[in-house]
Short mmCIF file of C-alpha atoms in Angstrom, two decimals:
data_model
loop_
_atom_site.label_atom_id
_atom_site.label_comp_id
_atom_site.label_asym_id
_atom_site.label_seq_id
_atom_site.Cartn_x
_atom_site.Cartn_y
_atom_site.Cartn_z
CA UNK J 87 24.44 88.48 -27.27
CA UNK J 88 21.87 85.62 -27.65
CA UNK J 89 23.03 82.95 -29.74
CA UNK J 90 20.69 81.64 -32.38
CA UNK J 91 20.00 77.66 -32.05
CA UNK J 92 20.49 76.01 -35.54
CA UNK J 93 20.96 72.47 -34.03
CA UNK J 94 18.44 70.05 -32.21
CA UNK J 95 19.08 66.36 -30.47
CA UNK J 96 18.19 63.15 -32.02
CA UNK J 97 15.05 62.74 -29.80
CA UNK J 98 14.12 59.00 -28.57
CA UNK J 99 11.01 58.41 -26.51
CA UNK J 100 10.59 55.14 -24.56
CA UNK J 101 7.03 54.56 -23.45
CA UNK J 102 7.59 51.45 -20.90
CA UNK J 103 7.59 50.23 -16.97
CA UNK J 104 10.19 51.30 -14.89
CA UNK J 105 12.33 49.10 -13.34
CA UNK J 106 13.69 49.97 -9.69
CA UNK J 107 17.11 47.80 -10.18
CA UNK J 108 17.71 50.28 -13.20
CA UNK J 109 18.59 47.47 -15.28
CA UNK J 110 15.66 47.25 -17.64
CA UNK J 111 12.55 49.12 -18.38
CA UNK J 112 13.24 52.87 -18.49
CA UNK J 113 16.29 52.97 -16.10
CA UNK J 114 18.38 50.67 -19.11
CA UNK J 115 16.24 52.65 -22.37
CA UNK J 116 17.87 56.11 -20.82
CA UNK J 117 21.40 54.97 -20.14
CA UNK J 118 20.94 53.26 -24.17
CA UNK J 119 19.80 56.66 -25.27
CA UNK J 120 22.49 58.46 -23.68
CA UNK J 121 25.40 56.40 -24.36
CA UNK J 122 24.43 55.93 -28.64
CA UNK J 123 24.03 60.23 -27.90
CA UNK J 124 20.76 60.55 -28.49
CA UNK J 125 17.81 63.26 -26.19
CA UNK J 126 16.01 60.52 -24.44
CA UNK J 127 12.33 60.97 -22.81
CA UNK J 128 9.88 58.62 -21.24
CA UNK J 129 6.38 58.08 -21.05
CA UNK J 130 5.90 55.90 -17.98
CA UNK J 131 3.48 53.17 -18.41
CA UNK J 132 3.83 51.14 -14.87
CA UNK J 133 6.02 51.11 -11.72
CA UNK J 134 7.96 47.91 -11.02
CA UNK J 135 9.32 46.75 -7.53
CA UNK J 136 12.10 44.98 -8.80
CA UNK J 137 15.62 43.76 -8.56
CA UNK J 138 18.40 41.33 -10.23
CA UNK J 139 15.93 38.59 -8.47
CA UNK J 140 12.78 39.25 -9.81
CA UNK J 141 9.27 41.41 -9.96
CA UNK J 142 7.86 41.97 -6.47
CA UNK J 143 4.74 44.24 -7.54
CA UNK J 144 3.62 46.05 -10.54
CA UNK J 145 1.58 49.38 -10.05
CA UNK J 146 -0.53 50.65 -13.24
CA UNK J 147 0.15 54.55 -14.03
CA UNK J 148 -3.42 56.03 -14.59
CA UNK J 149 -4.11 56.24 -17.94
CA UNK J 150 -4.83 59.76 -18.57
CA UNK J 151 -1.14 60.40 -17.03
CA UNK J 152 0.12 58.00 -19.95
CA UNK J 153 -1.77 59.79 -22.41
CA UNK J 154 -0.55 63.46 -21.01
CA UNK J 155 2.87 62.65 -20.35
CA UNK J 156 3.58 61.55 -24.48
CA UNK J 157 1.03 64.59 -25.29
CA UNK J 158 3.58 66.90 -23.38
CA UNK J 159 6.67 65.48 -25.27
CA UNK J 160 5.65 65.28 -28.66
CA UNK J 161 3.70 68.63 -28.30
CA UNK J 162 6.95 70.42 -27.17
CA UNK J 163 10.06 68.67 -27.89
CA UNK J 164 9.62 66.00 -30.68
CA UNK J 165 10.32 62.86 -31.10
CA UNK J 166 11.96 61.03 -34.06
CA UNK J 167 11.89 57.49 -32.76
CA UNK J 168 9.54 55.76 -30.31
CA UNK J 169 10.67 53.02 -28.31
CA UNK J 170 7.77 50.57 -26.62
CA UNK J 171 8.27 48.41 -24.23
CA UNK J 172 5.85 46.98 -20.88
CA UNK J 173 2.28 47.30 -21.70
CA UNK J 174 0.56 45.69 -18.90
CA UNK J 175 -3.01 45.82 -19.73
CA UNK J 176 -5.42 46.14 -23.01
CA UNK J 177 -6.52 49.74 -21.93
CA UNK J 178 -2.57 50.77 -21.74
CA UNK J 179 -2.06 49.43 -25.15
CA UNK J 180 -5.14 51.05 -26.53
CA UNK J 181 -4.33 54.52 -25.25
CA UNK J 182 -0.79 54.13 -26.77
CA UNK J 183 -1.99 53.00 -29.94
CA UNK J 184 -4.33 55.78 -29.62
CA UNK J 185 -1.33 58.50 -29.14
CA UNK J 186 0.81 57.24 -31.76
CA UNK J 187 -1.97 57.78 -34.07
CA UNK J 188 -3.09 61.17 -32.97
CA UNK J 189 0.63 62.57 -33.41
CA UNK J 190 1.49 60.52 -36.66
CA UNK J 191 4.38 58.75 -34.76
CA UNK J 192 6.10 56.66 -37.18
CA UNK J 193 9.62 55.05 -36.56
CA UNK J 194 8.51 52.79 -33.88
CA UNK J 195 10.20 49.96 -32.14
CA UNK J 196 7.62 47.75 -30.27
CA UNK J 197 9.46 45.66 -27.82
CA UNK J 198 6.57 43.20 -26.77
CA UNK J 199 8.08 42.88 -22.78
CA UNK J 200 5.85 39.68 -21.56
CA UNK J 201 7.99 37.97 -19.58
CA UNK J 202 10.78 38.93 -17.65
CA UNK J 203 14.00 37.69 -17.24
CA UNK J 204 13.02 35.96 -13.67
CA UNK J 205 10.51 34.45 -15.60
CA UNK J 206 7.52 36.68 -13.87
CA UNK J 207 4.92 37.42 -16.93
CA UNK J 208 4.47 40.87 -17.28
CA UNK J 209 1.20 40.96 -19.35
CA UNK J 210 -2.46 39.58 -19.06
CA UNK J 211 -3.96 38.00 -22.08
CA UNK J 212 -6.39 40.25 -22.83
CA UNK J 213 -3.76 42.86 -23.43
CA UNK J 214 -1.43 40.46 -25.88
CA UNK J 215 -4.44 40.53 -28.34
CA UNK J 216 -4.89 43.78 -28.51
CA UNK J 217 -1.09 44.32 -28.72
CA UNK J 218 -1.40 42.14 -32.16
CA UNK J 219 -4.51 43.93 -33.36
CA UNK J 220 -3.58 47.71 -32.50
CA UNK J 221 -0.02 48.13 -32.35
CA UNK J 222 1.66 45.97 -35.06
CA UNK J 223 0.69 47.61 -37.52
CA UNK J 224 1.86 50.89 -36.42
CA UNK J 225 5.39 49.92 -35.43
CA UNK J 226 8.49 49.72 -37.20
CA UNK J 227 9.78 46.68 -35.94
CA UNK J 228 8.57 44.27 -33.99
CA UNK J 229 10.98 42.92 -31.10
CA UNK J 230 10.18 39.52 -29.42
CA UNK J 231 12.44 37.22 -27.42
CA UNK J 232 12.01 33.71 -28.07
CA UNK J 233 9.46 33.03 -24.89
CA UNK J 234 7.60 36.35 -26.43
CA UNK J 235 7.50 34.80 -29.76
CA UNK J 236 6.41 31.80 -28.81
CA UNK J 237 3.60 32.93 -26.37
CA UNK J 238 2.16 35.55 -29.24
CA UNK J 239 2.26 32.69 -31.67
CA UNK J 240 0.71 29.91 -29.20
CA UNK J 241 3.78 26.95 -29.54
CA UNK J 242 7.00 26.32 -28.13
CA UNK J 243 9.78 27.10 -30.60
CA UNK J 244 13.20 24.82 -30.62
CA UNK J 245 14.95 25.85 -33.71
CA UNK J 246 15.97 28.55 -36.28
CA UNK J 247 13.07 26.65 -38.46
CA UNK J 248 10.28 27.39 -35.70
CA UNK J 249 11.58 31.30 -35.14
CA UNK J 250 11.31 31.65 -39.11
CA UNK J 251 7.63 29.92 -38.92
CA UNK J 252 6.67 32.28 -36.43
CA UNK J 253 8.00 35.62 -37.78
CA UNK J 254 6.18 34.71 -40.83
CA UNK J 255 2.94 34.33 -38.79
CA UNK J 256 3.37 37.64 -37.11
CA UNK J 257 3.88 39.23 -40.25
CA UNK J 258 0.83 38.09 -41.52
CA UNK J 259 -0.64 39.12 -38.51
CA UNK J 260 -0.16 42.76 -39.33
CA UNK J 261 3.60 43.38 -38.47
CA UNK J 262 5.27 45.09 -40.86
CA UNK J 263 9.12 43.90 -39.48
CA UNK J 264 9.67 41.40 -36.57
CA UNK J 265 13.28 40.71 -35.20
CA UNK J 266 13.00 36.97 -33.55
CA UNK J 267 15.83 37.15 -30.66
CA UNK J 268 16.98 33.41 -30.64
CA UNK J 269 18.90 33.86 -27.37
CA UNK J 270 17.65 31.51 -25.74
CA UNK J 271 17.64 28.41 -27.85
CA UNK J 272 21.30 26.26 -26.60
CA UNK J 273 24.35 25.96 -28.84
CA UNK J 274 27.16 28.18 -28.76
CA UNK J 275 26.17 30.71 -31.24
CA UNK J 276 23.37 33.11 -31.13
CA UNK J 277 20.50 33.37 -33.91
CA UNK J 278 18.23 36.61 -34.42
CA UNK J 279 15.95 36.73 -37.15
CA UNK J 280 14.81 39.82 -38.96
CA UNK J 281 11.53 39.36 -41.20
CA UNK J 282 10.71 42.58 -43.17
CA UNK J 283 7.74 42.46 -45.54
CA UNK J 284 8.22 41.43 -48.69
CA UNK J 285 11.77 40.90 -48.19
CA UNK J 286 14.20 37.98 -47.82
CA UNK J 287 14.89 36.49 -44.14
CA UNK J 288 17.93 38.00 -42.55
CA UNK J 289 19.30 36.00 -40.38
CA UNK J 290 22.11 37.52 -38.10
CA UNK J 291 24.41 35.08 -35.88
CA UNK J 292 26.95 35.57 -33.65
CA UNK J 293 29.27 33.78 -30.56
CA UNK J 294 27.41 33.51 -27.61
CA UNK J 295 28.83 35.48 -24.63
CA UNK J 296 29.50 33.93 -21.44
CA UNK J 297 27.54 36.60 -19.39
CA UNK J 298 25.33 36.01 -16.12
CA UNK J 299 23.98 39.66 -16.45
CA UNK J 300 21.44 39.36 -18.80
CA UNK J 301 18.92 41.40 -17.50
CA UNK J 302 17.73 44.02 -19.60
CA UNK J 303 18.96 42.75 -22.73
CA UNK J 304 16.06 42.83 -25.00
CA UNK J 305 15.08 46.51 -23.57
CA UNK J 306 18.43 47.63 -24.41
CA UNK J 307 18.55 46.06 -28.16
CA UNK J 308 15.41 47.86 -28.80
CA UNK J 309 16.62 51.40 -27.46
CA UNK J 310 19.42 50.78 -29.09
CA UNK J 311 17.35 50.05 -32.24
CA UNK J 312 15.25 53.11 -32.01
CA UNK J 313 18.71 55.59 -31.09
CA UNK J 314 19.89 54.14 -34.30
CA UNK J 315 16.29 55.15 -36.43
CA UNK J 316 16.65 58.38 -34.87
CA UNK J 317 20.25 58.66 -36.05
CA UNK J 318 19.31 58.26 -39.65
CA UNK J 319 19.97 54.27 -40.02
CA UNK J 320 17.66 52.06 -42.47
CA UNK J 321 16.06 49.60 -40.45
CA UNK J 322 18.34 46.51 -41.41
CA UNK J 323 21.38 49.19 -40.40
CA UNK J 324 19.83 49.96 -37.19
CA UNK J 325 19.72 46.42 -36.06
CA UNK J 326 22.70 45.63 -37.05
CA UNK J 327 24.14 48.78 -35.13
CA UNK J 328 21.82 47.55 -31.84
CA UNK J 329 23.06 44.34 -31.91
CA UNK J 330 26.94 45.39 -31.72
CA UNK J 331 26.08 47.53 -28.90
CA UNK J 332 24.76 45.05 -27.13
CA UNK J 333 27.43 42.67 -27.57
CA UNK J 334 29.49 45.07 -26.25
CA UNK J 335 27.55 46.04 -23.13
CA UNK J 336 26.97 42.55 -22.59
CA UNK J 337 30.98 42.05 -22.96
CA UNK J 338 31.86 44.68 -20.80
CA UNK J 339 29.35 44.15 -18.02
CA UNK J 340 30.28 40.20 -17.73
CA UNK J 341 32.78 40.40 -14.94
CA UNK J 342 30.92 42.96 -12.76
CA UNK J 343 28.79 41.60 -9.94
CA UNK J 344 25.57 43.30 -8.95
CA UNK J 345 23.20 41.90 -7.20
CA UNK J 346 22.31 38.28 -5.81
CA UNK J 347 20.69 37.10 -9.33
CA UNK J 348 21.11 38.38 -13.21
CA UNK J 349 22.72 41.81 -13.52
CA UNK J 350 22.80 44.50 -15.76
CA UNK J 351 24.82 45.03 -18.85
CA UNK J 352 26.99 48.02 -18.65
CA UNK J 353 25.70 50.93 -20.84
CA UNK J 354 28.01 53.14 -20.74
CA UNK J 355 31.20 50.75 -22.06
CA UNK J 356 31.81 53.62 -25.18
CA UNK J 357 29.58 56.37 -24.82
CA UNK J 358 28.80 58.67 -27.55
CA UNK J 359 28.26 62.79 -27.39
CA UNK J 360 25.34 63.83 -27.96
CA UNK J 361 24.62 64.36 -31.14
CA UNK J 362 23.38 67.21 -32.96
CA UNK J 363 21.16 67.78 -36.00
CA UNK J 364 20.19 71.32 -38.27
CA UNK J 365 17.18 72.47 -36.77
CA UNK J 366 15.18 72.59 -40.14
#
């Protein structure tokens, strides 16, 4: 006797490069998925030959395979979240922007990946205005490290006053939410900003970790974010949630060695089932 399904997945889709190290990119948004027990599925935007050292190519996946493979998820499985992260070129963000639209995609966590870890810029400049024009305004959340932040508003920024400055400017660019990731200023303790329209600054701080695997940390906040939307969280609950995780990835994964240069965190410290949800 068949059994009826009255149950579906909390279903995540990461649209973003894939990274060959598995520590960013798609490799680290599935492991986020899995372990916060969510149905993950990707859209891949590039390949990347990569490793804990750095970017050794980037190859562009055709456009019309973009397009087809988010067409094929949406159009069969579903998706309550979206999370975005390596757009390469203008014409990639355009056809994303373009698919988002066409399936009314709304919880959306745009992770602006433009530089990575190694330092290797992952974006032309054609493609970061076009990110501003077309895709703010349809995401959630917008994601940006400090170096992101700082190359999308056009200035170096040094303190919690600059990150502030600048999530205001991408606000009134079009975003709707922007979570500044002060990692990388110095001190001891760690700053993120989130800036939600209309609302009060949040600003969220925490002990730095002593950690030289780093890489794939803002990927992994931003899966984490979007596993949380798809969950049910409010937005300020879902970063909130994202950030623990990471802190404890990051925790866990600080005594492993892999790799000659900045390793992953470790995903899979407490993972969750996965999680079910009526059908209706």
């Amino acid at each position: 006797m068949n059994t009826v399904p009255a149950f579906r997945y909390p279903r995540v889709l990461s649209i973003a490069g894939s990274d060959s190290g598995g520590g960013a990119g798609i490799q680290a948004d599935l492991k986020t998925f899995a372990a916060l027990g969510c149905f993950g599925m990707t859209a891949i935007t590039a390949l990347t030959a990569q490793n804990t050292l750095g970017v050794r190519s980037i190859h562009a996946v055709p456009l019309q395979i973009l397009a087809d493979q988010i067409d094929a998820v949406v159009e069969d499985i579903g998706v309550d979240a979206v999370k975005i992260g390596m757009l390469h070129s203008a014409d990639t963000v355009r056809t994303v922007a373009a698919a988002l639209q066409r399936h009314g995609l709304r919880q959306v966590v745009l992770d602006p990946v433009m530089i990575a870890t190694s330092g290797a810029k992952l974006i032309d400049d054609q493609a970061i205005e076009v990110l501003v024009r077309e895709l703010f305004p349809l995401a959630t959340v917008v994601t940006p490290n400090l170096d992101e932040a700082a190359l999308l508003v056009g200035r170096p920024l040094r303190s919690e006053a600059d990150m502030e400055a600048a999530a205001r400017e991408l606000i009134e660019r079009g975003a709707n939410a922007v979570l500044v990731k002060g990692g990388h200023l110095a001190g001891d303790t760690v700053s993120d900003l989130l800036l939600v329209r209309g609302a009060p600054a949040r600003w969220m701080r925490a002990p730095r970790i002593a950690s030289g695997n780093t890489h794939g940390t803002g990927c992994t906040l931003s899966s984490a974010i979007a596993s949380q939307l798809a969950l049910g969280a409010h937005l300020v609950q879902a970063v909130e949630a994202a950030r623990a995780y990471v802190r404890g990835a990051l925790e866990a994964g600080a005594d492993v060695r892999t790799g000659a240069g900045s390793g992953p965190l470790n995903h899979a410290f407490a993972p969750q089932a996965l999680q079910k949800r009526p059908l209706a």
